[in-house]
Amino acid sequence: MQGLRSNESEDFERFFGIVEEEARKLGSVFFCDTLEGRDCSLDNMKVCDLGGWLVPIEEAENFESIYLAGKDDELWENDKWYDMYVFVKYSLNGENNLSLKFDKDE
């Protein structure tokens, strides 16, 4: 998974696959930084809110080299990357119908 720096459980990776798909629809790649809570189990997935960078596809390779190297100071000090930081908030509509919202505000 492109937007993860560590190995995660299969149930979380199933959820993150949905996050990746939604980010692609926005022409971007989502790179996860933090798990923000509100954990729940849904359809064999671990679902939670996330914090991370929503990076345009054309800039993802450059960002990924910094991200995977763990150079977080460089990510936070560069306004270009800092401005791409978002929160992914999930909601459940009806019975187990998952939707995601990418938002600048926590």
Short mmCIF file of N, CA and C in Angstrom, two decimals:
data_model
loop_
_atom_site.label_atom_id
_atom_site.label_comp_id
_atom_site.label_asym_id
_atom_site.label_seq_id
_atom_site.Cartn_x
_atom_site.Cartn_y
_atom_site.Cartn_z
N MET A 1 0.85 -1.16 0.00
CA MET A 1 0.00 0.00 0.00
C MET A 1 0.90 1.24 0.00
N GLN A 2 0.67 2.10 -0.95
CA GLN A 2 1.55 3.24 -1.14
C GLN A 2 1.54 4.22 0.02
N GLY A 3 0.42 4.44 0.65
CA GLY A 3 0.30 5.48 1.66
C GLY A 3 0.56 5.05 3.09
N LEU A 4 1.20 3.90 3.28
CA LEU A 4 1.51 3.43 4.63
C LEU A 4 3.01 3.25 4.79
N ARG A 5 3.54 3.61 5.96
CA ARG A 5 4.97 3.42 6.25
C ARG A 5 5.24 2.14 7.02
N SER A 6 4.22 1.51 7.53
CA SER A 6 4.42 0.33 8.35
C SER A 6 3.44 -0.76 7.94
N ASN A 7 3.75 -1.98 8.36
CA ASN A 7 2.83 -3.08 8.11
C ASN A 7 1.67 -2.97 9.08
N GLU A 8 0.50 -3.10 8.56
CA GLU A 8 -0.71 -3.00 9.37
C GLU A 8 -1.49 -4.30 9.28
N SER A 9 -2.48 -4.44 10.13
CA SER A 9 -3.31 -5.65 10.12
C SER A 9 -4.13 -5.71 8.83
N GLU A 10 -4.50 -6.91 8.46
CA GLU A 10 -5.30 -7.10 7.25
C GLU A 10 -6.62 -6.35 7.32
N ASP A 11 -7.24 -6.33 8.50
CA ASP A 11 -8.53 -5.65 8.61
C ASP A 11 -8.38 -4.14 8.42
N PHE A 12 -7.26 -3.55 8.88
CA PHE A 12 -7.03 -2.13 8.63
C PHE A 12 -6.68 -1.90 7.16
N GLU A 13 -5.89 -2.76 6.57
CA GLU A 13 -5.50 -2.59 5.16
C GLU A 13 -6.72 -2.66 4.24
N ARG A 14 -7.72 -3.47 4.59
CA ARG A 14 -8.96 -3.49 3.79
C ARG A 14 -9.62 -2.11 3.82
N PHE A 15 -9.69 -1.50 4.99
CA PHE A 15 -10.24 -0.16 5.11
C PHE A 15 -9.37 0.85 4.36
N PHE A 16 -8.06 0.76 4.53
CA PHE A 16 -7.17 1.72 3.89
C PHE A 16 -7.26 1.62 2.36
N GLY A 17 -7.56 0.45 1.85
CA GLY A 17 -7.78 0.30 0.41
C GLY A 17 -8.94 1.18 -0.07
N ILE A 18 -9.97 1.30 0.74
CA ILE A 18 -11.10 2.17 0.40
C ILE A 18 -10.66 3.63 0.45
N VAL A 19 -9.85 3.98 1.46
CA VAL A 19 -9.32 5.35 1.56
C VAL A 19 -8.50 5.67 0.31
N GLU A 20 -7.64 4.74 -0.11
CA GLU A 20 -6.83 4.95 -1.31
C GLU A 20 -7.70 5.17 -2.55
N GLU A 21 -8.73 4.37 -2.67
CA GLU A 21 -9.64 4.49 -3.82
C GLU A 21 -10.33 5.86 -3.85
N GLU A 22 -10.79 6.32 -2.70
CA GLU A 22 -11.45 7.63 -2.64
C GLU A 22 -10.46 8.76 -2.93
N ALA A 23 -9.22 8.62 -2.47
CA ALA A 23 -8.20 9.63 -2.76
C ALA A 23 -7.91 9.68 -4.27
N ARG A 24 -7.85 8.52 -4.91
CA ARG A 24 -7.63 8.46 -6.37
C ARG A 24 -8.74 9.19 -7.13
N LYS A 25 -9.96 9.06 -6.65
CA LYS A 25 -11.08 9.77 -7.28
C LYS A 25 -10.88 11.28 -7.24
N LEU A 26 -10.09 11.75 -6.26
CA LEU A 26 -9.78 13.18 -6.11
C LEU A 26 -8.48 13.54 -6.83
N GLY A 27 -7.90 12.57 -7.56
CA GLY A 27 -6.65 12.81 -8.28
C GLY A 27 -5.45 12.86 -7.37
N SER A 28 -5.53 12.16 -6.23
CA SER A 28 -4.49 12.24 -5.21
C SER A 28 -4.15 10.88 -4.63
N VAL A 29 -3.10 10.86 -3.82
CA VAL A 29 -2.71 9.71 -3.02
C VAL A 29 -2.75 10.16 -1.57
N PHE A 30 -3.34 9.34 -0.70
CA PHE A 30 -3.37 9.65 0.73
C PHE A 30 -2.24 8.92 1.42
N PHE A 31 -1.40 9.67 2.15
CA PHE A 31 -0.31 9.11 2.93
C PHE A 31 -0.66 9.26 4.41
N CYS A 32 -0.82 8.14 5.08
CA CYS A 32 -1.29 8.12 6.47
C CYS A 32 -0.19 8.56 7.44
N ASP A 33 -0.56 9.40 8.38
CA ASP A 33 0.33 9.84 9.44
C ASP A 33 -0.14 9.31 10.78
N THR A 34 -1.42 9.49 11.10
CA THR A 34 -1.94 9.10 12.41
C THR A 34 -3.30 8.44 12.30
N LEU A 35 -3.58 7.58 13.27
CA LEU A 35 -4.93 7.04 13.47
C LEU A 35 -5.57 7.95 14.49
N GLU A 36 -6.72 8.51 14.14
CA GLU A 36 -7.33 9.57 14.96
C GLU A 36 -8.47 9.09 15.85
N GLY A 37 -8.68 7.80 15.93
CA GLY A 37 -9.71 7.29 16.85
C GLY A 37 -11.05 7.01 16.18
N ARG A 38 -12.05 6.88 17.02
CA ARG A 38 -13.40 6.45 16.63
C ARG A 38 -13.35 5.09 15.94
N ASP A 39 -12.54 4.19 16.47
CA ASP A 39 -12.37 2.85 15.90
C ASP A 39 -13.68 2.07 15.96
N CYS A 40 -13.93 1.32 14.91
CA CYS A 40 -15.04 0.38 14.92
C CYS A 40 -14.74 -0.74 13.94
N SER A 41 -15.41 -1.85 14.12
CA SER A 41 -15.29 -2.97 13.20
C SER A 41 -16.49 -2.96 12.28
N LEU A 42 -16.22 -3.12 10.99
CA LEU A 42 -17.29 -3.06 10.00
C LEU A 42 -16.92 -3.97 8.84
N ASP A 43 -17.76 -4.94 8.55
CA ASP A 43 -17.53 -5.83 7.41
C ASP A 43 -16.10 -6.34 7.34
N ASN A 44 -15.61 -6.88 8.45
CA ASN A 44 -14.28 -7.46 8.49
C ASN A 44 -13.17 -6.42 8.27
N MET A 45 -13.44 -5.17 8.66
CA MET A 45 -12.46 -4.09 8.54
C MET A 45 -12.33 -3.37 9.87
N LYS A 46 -11.13 -2.84 10.12
CA LYS A 46 -10.93 -1.92 11.23
C LYS A 46 -11.03 -0.52 10.64
N VAL A 47 -12.04 0.23 11.03
CA VAL A 47 -12.33 1.56 10.50
C VAL A 47 -12.00 2.59 11.58
N CYS A 48 -11.38 3.69 11.18
CA CYS A 48 -11.10 4.78 12.11
C CYS A 48 -10.87 6.07 11.32
N ASP A 49 -10.91 7.19 12.02
CA ASP A 49 -10.54 8.46 11.40
C ASP A 49 -9.02 8.48 11.27
N LEU A 50 -8.52 9.22 10.27
CA LEU A 50 -7.09 9.27 9.99
C LEU A 50 -6.62 10.70 9.81
N GLY A 51 -5.34 10.92 10.00
CA GLY A 51 -4.70 12.18 9.65
C GLY A 51 -3.56 11.86 8.70
N GLY A 52 -3.34 12.72 7.72
CA GLY A 52 -2.25 12.48 6.77
C GLY A 52 -2.27 13.47 5.63
N TRP A 53 -1.48 13.19 4.64
CA TRP A 53 -1.31 14.11 3.51
C TRP A 53 -2.07 13.60 2.29
N LEU A 54 -2.84 14.48 1.68
CA LEU A 54 -3.55 14.19 0.44
C LEU A 54 -2.75 14.88 -0.67
N VAL A 55 -1.94 14.09 -1.37
CA VAL A 55 -0.95 14.61 -2.30
C VAL A 55 -1.40 14.35 -3.74
N PRO A 56 -1.39 15.38 -4.59
CA PRO A 56 -1.73 15.17 -6.00
C PRO A 56 -0.87 14.06 -6.61
N ILE A 57 -1.47 13.24 -7.45
CA ILE A 57 -0.77 12.09 -8.03
C ILE A 57 0.56 12.49 -8.66
N GLU A 58 0.60 13.63 -9.35
CA GLU A 58 1.83 14.04 -10.03
C GLU A 58 2.95 14.41 -9.06
N GLU A 59 2.65 14.61 -7.79
CA GLU A 59 3.67 14.95 -6.80
C GLU A 59 3.93 13.81 -5.81
N ALA A 60 3.20 12.70 -5.96
CA ALA A 60 3.25 11.61 -5.00
C ALA A 60 4.63 10.95 -4.92
N GLU A 61 5.30 10.77 -6.02
CA GLU A 61 6.60 10.10 -6.01
C GLU A 61 7.62 10.92 -5.21
N ASN A 62 7.64 12.21 -5.43
CA ASN A 62 8.55 13.10 -4.70
C ASN A 62 8.23 13.08 -3.20
N PHE A 63 6.94 13.18 -2.87
CA PHE A 63 6.53 13.16 -1.47
C PHE A 63 6.89 11.82 -0.83
N GLU A 64 6.62 10.74 -1.54
CA GLU A 64 6.82 9.40 -0.98
C GLU A 64 8.28 9.16 -0.58
N SER A 65 9.23 9.69 -1.34
CA SER A 65 10.64 9.48 -0.99
C SER A 65 10.97 10.13 0.36
N ILE A 66 10.38 11.26 0.66
CA ILE A 66 10.59 11.94 1.94
C ILE A 66 9.83 11.19 3.04
N TYR A 67 8.60 10.82 2.76
CA TYR A 67 7.72 10.13 3.70
C TYR A 67 8.31 8.80 4.15
N LEU A 68 8.75 7.98 3.20
CA LEU A 68 9.28 6.66 3.54
C LEU A 68 10.62 6.75 4.26
N ALA A 69 11.37 7.81 4.02
CA ALA A 69 12.64 8.01 4.71
C ALA A 69 12.43 8.50 6.15
N GLY A 70 11.18 8.79 6.52
CA GLY A 70 10.86 9.23 7.88
C GLY A 70 11.33 10.65 8.18
N LYS A 71 11.47 11.46 7.14
CA LYS A 71 11.93 12.85 7.31
C LYS A 71 10.74 13.76 7.61
N ASP A 72 10.08 13.50 8.73
CA ASP A 72 8.88 14.24 9.08
C ASP A 72 9.14 15.73 9.26
N ASP A 73 10.31 16.09 9.80
CA ASP A 73 10.63 17.51 9.95
C ASP A 73 10.56 18.23 8.61
N GLU A 74 11.08 17.58 7.58
CA GLU A 74 11.05 18.17 6.24
C GLU A 74 9.61 18.33 5.73
N LEU A 75 8.76 17.38 6.07
CA LEU A 75 7.36 17.46 5.65
C LEU A 75 6.63 18.61 6.35
N TRP A 76 6.92 18.80 7.64
CA TRP A 76 6.23 19.85 8.41
C TRP A 76 6.79 21.23 8.14
N GLU A 77 8.06 21.33 7.79
CA GLU A 77 8.68 22.63 7.57
C GLU A 77 8.43 23.20 6.19
N ASN A 78 8.03 22.38 5.25
CA ASN A 78 7.78 22.82 3.89
C ASN A 78 6.29 23.14 3.75
N ASP A 79 5.96 24.41 3.51
CA ASP A 79 4.56 24.82 3.41
C ASP A 79 3.80 24.02 2.36
N LYS A 80 4.48 23.66 1.30
CA LYS A 80 3.84 22.89 0.22
C LYS A 80 3.23 21.61 0.78
N TRP A 81 4.00 20.85 1.56
CA TRP A 81 3.49 19.59 2.11
C TRP A 81 2.56 19.86 3.29
N TYR A 82 2.90 20.83 4.11
CA TYR A 82 2.09 21.16 5.28
C TYR A 82 0.65 21.47 4.86
N ASP A 83 0.50 22.21 3.78
CA ASP A 83 -0.83 22.61 3.31
C ASP A 83 -1.65 21.44 2.78
N MET A 84 -1.02 20.31 2.54
CA MET A 84 -1.73 19.13 2.02
C MET A 84 -2.22 18.21 3.14
N TYR A 85 -1.96 18.57 4.39
CA TYR A 85 -2.36 17.73 5.51
C TYR A 85 -3.88 17.82 5.69
N VAL A 86 -4.52 16.65 5.79
CA VAL A 86 -5.98 16.58 5.95
C VAL A 86 -6.34 15.50 6.97
N PHE A 87 -7.60 15.50 7.33
CA PHE A 87 -8.16 14.45 8.16
C PHE A 87 -9.20 13.70 7.34
N VAL A 88 -9.21 12.39 7.49
CA VAL A 88 -10.20 11.54 6.84
C VAL A 88 -11.17 11.12 7.93
N LYS A 89 -12.41 11.52 7.75
CA LYS A 89 -13.45 11.18 8.73
C LYS A 89 -14.45 10.26 8.06
N TYR A 90 -14.77 9.19 8.75
CA TYR A 90 -15.76 8.26 8.20
C TYR A 90 -17.12 8.54 8.80
N SER A 91 -18.14 8.12 8.07
CA SER A 91 -19.49 8.11 8.60
C SER A 91 -20.19 6.87 8.08
N LEU A 92 -21.18 6.44 8.82
CA LEU A 92 -21.97 5.28 8.44
C LEU A 92 -23.36 5.77 8.11
N ASN A 93 -23.76 5.58 6.88
CA ASN A 93 -25.09 5.97 6.42
C ASN A 93 -25.93 4.71 6.31
N GLY A 94 -27.00 4.68 7.04
CA GLY A 94 -27.82 3.48 7.01
C GLY A 94 -27.09 2.34 7.70
N GLU A 95 -27.34 1.14 7.24
CA GLU A 95 -26.74 -0.03 7.87
C GLU A 95 -25.43 -0.39 7.17
N ASN A 96 -24.31 -0.09 7.80
CA ASN A 96 -22.98 -0.45 7.31
C ASN A 96 -22.60 0.16 5.98
N ASN A 97 -23.17 1.31 5.61
CA ASN A 97 -22.80 1.99 4.38
C ASN A 97 -21.76 3.06 4.72
N LEU A 98 -20.50 2.79 4.40
CA LEU A 98 -19.38 3.63 4.79
C LEU A 98 -19.17 4.76 3.78
N SER A 99 -18.98 5.98 4.28
CA SER A 99 -18.58 7.08 3.42
C SER A 99 -17.43 7.83 4.10
N LEU A 100 -16.57 8.46 3.28
CA LEU A 100 -15.39 9.15 3.78
C LEU A 100 -15.41 10.60 3.36
N LYS A 101 -14.87 11.45 4.24
CA LYS A 101 -14.74 12.86 3.93
C LYS A 101 -13.31 13.30 4.23
N PHE A 102 -12.65 13.90 3.24
CA PHE A 102 -11.31 14.45 3.41
C PHE A 102 -11.49 15.92 3.77
N ASP A 103 -10.95 16.33 4.93
CA ASP A 103 -11.21 17.67 5.44
C ASP A 103 -9.94 18.28 6.04
N LYS A 104 -9.73 19.57 5.79
CA LYS A 104 -8.58 20.28 6.35
C LYS A 104 -8.71 20.48 7.86
N ASP A 105 -9.92 20.59 8.35
CA ASP A 105 -10.16 20.86 9.76
C ASP A 105 -10.34 19.56 10.52
N GLU A 106 -9.79 19.52 11.71
CA GLU A 106 -9.92 18.33 12.53
C GLU A 106 -11.30 18.10 13.02
#
